[in-house]
Tab-separated table of C-alpha atoms and ligand atoms in Angstrom:
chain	number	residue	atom	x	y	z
A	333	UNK	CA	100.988	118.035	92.238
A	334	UNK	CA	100.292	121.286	93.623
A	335	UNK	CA	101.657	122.185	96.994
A	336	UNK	CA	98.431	123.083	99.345
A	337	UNK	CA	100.591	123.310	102.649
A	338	UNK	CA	104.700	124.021	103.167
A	339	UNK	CA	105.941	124.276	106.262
A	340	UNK	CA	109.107	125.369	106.879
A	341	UNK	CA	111.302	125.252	109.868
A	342	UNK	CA	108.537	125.416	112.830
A	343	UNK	CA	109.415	125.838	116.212
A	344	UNK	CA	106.830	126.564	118.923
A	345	UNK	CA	108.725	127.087	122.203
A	346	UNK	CA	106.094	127.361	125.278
A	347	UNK	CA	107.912	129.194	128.631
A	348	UNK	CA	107.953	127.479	131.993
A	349	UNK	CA	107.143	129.199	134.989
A	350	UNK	CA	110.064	129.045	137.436
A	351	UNK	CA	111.247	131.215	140.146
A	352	UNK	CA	112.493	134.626	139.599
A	353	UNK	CA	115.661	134.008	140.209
A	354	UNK	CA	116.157	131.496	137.731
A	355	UNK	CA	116.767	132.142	134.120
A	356	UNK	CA	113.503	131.185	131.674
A	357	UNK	CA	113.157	128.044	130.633
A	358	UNK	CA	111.175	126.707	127.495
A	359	UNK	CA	109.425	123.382	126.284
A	360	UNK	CA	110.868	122.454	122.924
A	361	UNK	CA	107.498	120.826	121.820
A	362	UNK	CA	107.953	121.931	118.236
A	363	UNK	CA	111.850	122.509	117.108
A	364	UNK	CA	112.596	123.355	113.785
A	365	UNK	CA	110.255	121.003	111.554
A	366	UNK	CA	109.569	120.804	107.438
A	367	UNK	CA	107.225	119.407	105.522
A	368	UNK	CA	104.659	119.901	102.988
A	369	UNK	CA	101.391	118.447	101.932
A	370	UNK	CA	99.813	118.432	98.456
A	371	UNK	CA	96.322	119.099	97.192
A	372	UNK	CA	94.299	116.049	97.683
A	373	UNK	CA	96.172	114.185	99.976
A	374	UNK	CA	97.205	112.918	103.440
A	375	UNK	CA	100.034	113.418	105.435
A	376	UNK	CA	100.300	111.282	108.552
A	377	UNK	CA	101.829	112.454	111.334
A	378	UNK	CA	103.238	110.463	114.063
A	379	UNK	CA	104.274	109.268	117.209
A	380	UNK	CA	104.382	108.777	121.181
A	381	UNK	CA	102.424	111.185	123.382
A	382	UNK	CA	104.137	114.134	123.927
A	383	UNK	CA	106.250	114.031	120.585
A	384	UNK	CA	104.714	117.442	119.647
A	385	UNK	CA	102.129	116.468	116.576
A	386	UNK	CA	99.100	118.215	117.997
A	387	UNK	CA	100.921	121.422	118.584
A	388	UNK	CA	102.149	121.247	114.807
A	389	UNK	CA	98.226	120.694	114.279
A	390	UNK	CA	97.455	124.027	116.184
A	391	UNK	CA	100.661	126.060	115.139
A	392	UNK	CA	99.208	125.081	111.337
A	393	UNK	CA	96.142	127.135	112.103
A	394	UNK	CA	97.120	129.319	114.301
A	395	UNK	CA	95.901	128.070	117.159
A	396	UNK	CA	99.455	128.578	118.528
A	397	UNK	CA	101.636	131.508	117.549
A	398	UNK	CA	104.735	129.831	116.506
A	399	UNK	CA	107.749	130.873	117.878
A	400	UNK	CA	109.979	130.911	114.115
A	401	UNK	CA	109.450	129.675	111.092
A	402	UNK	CA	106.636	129.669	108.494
A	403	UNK	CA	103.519	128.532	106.579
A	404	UNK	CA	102.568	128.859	103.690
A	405	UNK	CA	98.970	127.860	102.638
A	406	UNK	CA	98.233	127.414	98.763
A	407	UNK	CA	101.089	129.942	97.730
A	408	UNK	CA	100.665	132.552	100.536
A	409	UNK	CA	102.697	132.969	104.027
A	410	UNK	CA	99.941	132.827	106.902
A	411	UNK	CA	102.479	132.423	109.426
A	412	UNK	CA	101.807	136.504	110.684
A	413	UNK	CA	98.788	138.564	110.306
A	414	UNK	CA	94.963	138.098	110.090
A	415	UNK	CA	93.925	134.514	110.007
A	416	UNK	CA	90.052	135.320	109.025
A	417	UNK	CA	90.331	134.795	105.342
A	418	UNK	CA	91.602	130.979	106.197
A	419	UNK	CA	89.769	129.860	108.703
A	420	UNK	CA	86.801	129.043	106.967
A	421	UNK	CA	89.172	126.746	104.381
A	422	UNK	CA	91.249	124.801	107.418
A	423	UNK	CA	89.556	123.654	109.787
A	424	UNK	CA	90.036	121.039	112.983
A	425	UNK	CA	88.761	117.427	114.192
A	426	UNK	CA	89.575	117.299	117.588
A	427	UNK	CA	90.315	114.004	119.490
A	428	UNK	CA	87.982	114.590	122.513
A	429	UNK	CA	84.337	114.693	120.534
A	430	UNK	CA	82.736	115.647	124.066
A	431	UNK	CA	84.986	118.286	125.492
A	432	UNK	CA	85.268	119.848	121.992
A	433	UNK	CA	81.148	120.275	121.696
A	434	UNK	CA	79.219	122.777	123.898
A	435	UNK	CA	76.901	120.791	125.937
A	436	UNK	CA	74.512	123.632	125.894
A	437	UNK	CA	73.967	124.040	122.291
A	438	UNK	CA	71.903	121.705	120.027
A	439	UNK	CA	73.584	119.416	117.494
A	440	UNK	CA	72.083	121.602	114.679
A	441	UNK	CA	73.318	124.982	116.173
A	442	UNK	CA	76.761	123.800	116.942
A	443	UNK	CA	76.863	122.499	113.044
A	444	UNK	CA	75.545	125.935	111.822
A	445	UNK	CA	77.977	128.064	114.483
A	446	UNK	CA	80.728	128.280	112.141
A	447	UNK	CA	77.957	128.800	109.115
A	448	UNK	CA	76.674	131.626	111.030
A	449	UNK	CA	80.547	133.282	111.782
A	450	UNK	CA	81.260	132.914	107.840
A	451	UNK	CA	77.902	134.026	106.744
A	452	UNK	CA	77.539	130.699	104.795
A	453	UNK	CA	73.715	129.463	106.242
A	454	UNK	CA	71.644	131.705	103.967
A	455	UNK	CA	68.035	131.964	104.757
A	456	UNK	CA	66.564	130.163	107.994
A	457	UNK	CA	65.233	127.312	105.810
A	458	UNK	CA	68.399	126.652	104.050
A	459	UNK	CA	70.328	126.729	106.729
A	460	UNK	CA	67.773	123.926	108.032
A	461	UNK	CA	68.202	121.882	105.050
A	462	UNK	CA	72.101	122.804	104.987
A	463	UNK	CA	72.468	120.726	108.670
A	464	UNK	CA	69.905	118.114	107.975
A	465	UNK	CA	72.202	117.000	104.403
A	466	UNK	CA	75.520	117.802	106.448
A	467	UNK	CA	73.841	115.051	109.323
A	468	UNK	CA	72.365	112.722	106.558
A	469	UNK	CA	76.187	113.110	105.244
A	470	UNK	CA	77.829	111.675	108.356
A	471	UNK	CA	75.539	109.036	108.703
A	472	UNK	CA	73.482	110.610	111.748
A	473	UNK	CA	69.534	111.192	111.469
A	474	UNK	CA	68.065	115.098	110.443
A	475	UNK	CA	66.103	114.413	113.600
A	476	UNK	CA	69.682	114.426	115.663
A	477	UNK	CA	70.056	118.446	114.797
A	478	UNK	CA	67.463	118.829	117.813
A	479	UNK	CA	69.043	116.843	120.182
A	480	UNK	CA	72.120	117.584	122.899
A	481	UNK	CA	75.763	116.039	122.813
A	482	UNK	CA	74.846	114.161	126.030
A	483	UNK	CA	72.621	112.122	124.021
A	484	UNK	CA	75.079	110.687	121.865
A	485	UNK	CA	77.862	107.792	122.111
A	486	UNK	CA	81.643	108.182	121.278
A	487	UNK	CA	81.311	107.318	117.768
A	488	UNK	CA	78.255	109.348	117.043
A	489	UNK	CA	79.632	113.235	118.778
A	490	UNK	CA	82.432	112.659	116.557
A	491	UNK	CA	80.198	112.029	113.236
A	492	UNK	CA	78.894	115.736	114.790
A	493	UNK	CA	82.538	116.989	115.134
A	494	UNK	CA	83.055	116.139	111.260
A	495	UNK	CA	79.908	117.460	110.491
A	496	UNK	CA	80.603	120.920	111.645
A	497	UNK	CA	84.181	121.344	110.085
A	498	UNK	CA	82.482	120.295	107.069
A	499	UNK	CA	79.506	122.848	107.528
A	500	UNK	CA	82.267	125.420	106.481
A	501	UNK	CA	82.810	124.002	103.437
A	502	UNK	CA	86.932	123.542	103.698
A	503	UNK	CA	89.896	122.943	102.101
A	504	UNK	CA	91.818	121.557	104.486
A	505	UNK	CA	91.278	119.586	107.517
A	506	UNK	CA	93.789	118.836	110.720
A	507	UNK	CA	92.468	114.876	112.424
A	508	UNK	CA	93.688	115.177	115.917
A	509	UNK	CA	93.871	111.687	116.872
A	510	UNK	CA	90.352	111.425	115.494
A	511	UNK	CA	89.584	107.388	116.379
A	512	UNK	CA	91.778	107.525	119.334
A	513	UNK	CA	89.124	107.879	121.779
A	514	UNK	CA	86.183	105.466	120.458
A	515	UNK	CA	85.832	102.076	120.691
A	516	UNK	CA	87.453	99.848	118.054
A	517	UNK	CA	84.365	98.887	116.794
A	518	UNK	CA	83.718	102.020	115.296
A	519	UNK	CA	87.099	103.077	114.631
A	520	UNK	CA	86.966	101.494	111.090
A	521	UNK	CA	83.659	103.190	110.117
A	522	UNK	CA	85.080	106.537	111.016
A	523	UNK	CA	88.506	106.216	108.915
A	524	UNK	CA	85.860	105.030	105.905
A	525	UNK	CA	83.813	108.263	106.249
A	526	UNK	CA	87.158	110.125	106.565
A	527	UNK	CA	88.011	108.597	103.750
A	528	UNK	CA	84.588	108.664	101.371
A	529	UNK	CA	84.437	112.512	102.175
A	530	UNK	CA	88.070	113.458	101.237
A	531	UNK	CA	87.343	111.202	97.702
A	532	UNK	CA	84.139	113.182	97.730
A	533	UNK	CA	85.070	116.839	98.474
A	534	UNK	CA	88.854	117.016	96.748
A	535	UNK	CA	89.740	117.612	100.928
A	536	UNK	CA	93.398	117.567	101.972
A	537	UNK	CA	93.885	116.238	105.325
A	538	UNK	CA	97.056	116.232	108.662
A	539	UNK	CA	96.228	113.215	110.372
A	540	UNK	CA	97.361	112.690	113.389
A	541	UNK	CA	98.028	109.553	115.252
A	542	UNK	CA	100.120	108.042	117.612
A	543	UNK	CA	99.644	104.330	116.366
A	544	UNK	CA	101.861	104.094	112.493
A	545	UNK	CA	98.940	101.001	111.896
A	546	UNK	CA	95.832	103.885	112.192
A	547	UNK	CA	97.388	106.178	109.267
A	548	UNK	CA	98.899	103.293	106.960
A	549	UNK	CA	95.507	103.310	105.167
A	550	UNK	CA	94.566	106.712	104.725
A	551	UNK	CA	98.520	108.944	104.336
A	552	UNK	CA	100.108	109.255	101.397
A	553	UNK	CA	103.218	110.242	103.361
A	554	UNK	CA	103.996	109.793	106.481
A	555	UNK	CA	106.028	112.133	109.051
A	556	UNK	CA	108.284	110.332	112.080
A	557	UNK	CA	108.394	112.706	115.221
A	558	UNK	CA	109.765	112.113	118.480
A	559	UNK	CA	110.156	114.794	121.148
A	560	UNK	CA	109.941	117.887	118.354
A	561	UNK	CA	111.922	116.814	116.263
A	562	UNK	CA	111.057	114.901	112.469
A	563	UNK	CA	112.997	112.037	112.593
A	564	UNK	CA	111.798	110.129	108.934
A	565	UNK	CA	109.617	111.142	106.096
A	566	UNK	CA	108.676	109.074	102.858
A	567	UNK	CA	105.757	107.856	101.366
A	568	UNK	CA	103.831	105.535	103.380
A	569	UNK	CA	104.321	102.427	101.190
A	570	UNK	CA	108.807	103.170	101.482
A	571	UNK	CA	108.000	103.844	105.397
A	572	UNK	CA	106.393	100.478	105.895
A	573	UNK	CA	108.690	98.292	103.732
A	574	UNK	CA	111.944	99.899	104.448
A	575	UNK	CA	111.842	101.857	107.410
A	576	UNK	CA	115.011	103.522	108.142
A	577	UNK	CA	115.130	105.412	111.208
A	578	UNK	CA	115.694	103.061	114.630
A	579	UNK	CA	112.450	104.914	116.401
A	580	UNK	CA	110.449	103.980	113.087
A	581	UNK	CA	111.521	100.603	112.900
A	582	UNK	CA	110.623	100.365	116.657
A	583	UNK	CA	107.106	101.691	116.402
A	584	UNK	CA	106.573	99.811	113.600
A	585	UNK	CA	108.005	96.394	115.481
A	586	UNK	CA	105.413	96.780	118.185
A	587	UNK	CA	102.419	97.358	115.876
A	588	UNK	CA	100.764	93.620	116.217
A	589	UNK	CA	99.850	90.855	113.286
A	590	UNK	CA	96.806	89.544	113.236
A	591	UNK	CA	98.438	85.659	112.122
A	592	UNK	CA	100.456	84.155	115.070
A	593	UNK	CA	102.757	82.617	112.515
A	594	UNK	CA	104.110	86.132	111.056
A	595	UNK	CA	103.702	87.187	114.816
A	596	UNK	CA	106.120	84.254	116.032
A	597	UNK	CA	108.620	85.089	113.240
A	598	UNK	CA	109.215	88.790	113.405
A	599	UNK	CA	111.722	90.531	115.265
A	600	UNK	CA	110.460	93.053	117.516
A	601	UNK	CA	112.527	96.106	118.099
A	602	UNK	CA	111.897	96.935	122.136
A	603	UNK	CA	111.914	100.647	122.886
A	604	UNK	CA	112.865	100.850	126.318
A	605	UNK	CA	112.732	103.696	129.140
A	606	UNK	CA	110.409	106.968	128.710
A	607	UNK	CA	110.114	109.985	126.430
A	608	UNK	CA	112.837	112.262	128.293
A	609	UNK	CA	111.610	115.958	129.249
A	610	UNK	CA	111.273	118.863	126.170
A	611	UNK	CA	112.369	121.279	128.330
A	612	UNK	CA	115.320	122.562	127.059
A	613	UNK	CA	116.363	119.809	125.577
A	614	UNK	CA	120.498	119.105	125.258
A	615	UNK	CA	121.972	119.033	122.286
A	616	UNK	CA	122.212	115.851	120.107
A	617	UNK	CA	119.923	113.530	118.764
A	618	UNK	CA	116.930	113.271	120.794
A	619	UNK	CA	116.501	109.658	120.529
A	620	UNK	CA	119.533	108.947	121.977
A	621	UNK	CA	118.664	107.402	125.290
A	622	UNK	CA	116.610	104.843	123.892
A	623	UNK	CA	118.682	103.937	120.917
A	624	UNK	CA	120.697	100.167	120.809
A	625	UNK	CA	122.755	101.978	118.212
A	626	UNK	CA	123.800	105.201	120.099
A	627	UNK	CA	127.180	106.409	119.256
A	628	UNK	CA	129.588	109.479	120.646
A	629	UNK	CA	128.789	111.425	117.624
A	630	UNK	CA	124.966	111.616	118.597
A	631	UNK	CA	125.257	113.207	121.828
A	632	UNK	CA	127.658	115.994	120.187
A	633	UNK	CA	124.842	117.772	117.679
A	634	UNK	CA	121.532	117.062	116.198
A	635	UNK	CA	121.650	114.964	113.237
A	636	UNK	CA	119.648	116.597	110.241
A	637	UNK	CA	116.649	115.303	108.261
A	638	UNK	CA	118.519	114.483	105.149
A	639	UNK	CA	116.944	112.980	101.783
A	640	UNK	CA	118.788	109.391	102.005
A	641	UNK	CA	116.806	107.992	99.048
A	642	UNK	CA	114.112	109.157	96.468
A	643	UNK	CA	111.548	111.005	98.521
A	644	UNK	CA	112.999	109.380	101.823
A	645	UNK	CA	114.423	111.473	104.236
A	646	UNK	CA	115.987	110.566	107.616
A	647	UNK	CA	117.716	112.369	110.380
A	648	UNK	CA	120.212	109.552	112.127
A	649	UNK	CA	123.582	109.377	112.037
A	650	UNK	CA	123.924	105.646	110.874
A	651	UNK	CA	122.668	106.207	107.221
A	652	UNK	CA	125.756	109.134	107.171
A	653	UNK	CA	128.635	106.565	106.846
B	1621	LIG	FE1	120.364	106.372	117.266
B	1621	LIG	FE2	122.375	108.077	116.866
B	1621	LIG	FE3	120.637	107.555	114.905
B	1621	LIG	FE4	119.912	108.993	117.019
B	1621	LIG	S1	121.443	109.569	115.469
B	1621	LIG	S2	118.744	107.354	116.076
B	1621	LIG	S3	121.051	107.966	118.653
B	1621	LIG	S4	122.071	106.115	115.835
């Protein structure tokens, strides 16, 4: 399999305003990451709110600067230097449909922005028909191109989100917590469509979630993170059978079962106390605080993302003995 994405050793450090007097202090939301996605598939990323996966998103494209490391998309380093030539091939589902469409603009002129930017929407008739097959494709009406955001529900302004990183024709698309905000009742048709398109249009997706049950269906391989840092990443078949990492076998422990009988029998993992702060983070593992299994040795350095099995790699001191 061909490598589309490689990402290697991220950090994106953003400064905190303090007093003068005071020395500068930085949030760690991004600290020293690696992974790498191939052609054709999806790489789920998760984790708790504030854990740092939409910043990866952004420092992917560039949305961010980061602060060291690099990327390399399909054999060439993008981390420095002029984006243009990429951003029609990644683009960017955000999680807010609403906040990330212009209310001004009609549905068929925020579709054909982008179009317009790469000189991709031809004469004024095909650019027309271009929308209309790119609305008929998300399972919205040609007669919608005409029509505001306001109009719309949840479910529907982010069938026009999709729509308009598709107008672009890409390669590659980041899903900020795509489903997050709409109602569960639509969640499922979304991830089908998300699904049916990358089948349809060889795409290569990030998907990012903070629930592990959202990207079970759609990743190939699944990244752990908690406060910057990758804490487990294997295939997402290893990750749910034999998760090795005590933050992975917590989030998985809370995700629930549909029959009470499995429900009654399985031992949940409780993950107690909050996410502590990403400023400036001490050294050791990051979990530490909320880990039953906590040990000297974790509060003395951070324990590194090692490969513990085939394709399985962990950062936790327990799988070192
Ligand atoms: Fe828990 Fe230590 Fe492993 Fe961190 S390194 S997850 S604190 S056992």
């Amino acid at each position: 399999m061909n490598k589309l994405l490689e990402i290697k050793n991220l950090k994106k450090y953003f400064p905190v305003k303090s007093n003068w007097l005071e020395p500068m202090r930085f949030v760690h939301a991004v600290d020293d990451i690696s992974f790498s996605i191939n052609k054709g598939e999806t790489f789920g990323l998760v984790g708790e709110s504030g854990c740092g996966k939409t910043t990866v998103g952004r420092t992917v494209l560039r949305l961010y600067e980061p602060t060291s490391g690099s990327i390399v998309y399909d054999g060439n380093d993008i981390t420095k230097g002029d984006m243009l030539p990429y951003r029609r091939k990644m683009q960017i589902i955000f999680q807010d449909p609403y906040a990330s469409l212009d209310p001004r603009m009609t549905v068929g002129d925020i579709i054909a922005e982008a179009m317009d930017i790469h000189r991709l929407s031809g004469t004024r008739t095909e650019r027309d028909e271009k929308i209309h097959d790119l609305l008929t494709l998300v399972g919205l009406s040609p007669e919608h191109g005409c029509r505001y955001p306001h109009e719309f529900s949840g479910g529907q302004r982010q069938r026009i989100g999709i729509a308009r990183a598709l107008a672009v024709r890409p390669e590659f698309i980041v899903c900020d917590e795509p489903i997050s905000a709409l109602d569960v009742s639509i969640q499922a048709q979304v991830m089908n469509m998300l699904e049916d398109l990358q089948r349809d249009f060889q795409l290569t997706y990030l998907f990012i979630a903070h629930d592990l049950a959202v990207v079970k269906h759609i990743s190939t391989n699944v990244g752990v993170m908690y406060l910057g840092k990758m804490m487990e990443i294997t295939n997402t078949e290893e990750l749910y059978k034999s998760p090795l990492h005590p933050y992975t076998q917590a989030l998985l422990s809370a995700i629930p079962v549909p029959d009470p009988k499995i429900s009654r029998s399985r031992k949940r993992v409780p993950l107690e106390g909050d996410v502590p702060s990403p400023i400036d983070p001490p050294p050791g593992c990051r979990f530490r605080q909320r880990c039953k299994y906590a040990m000297p040795v974790c509060s003395e350095a951070d324990p590194v993302l090692k490969e513990v099995g085939p394709g399985h790699w962990c950062a936790c001191y327990l799988l070192e003995k």
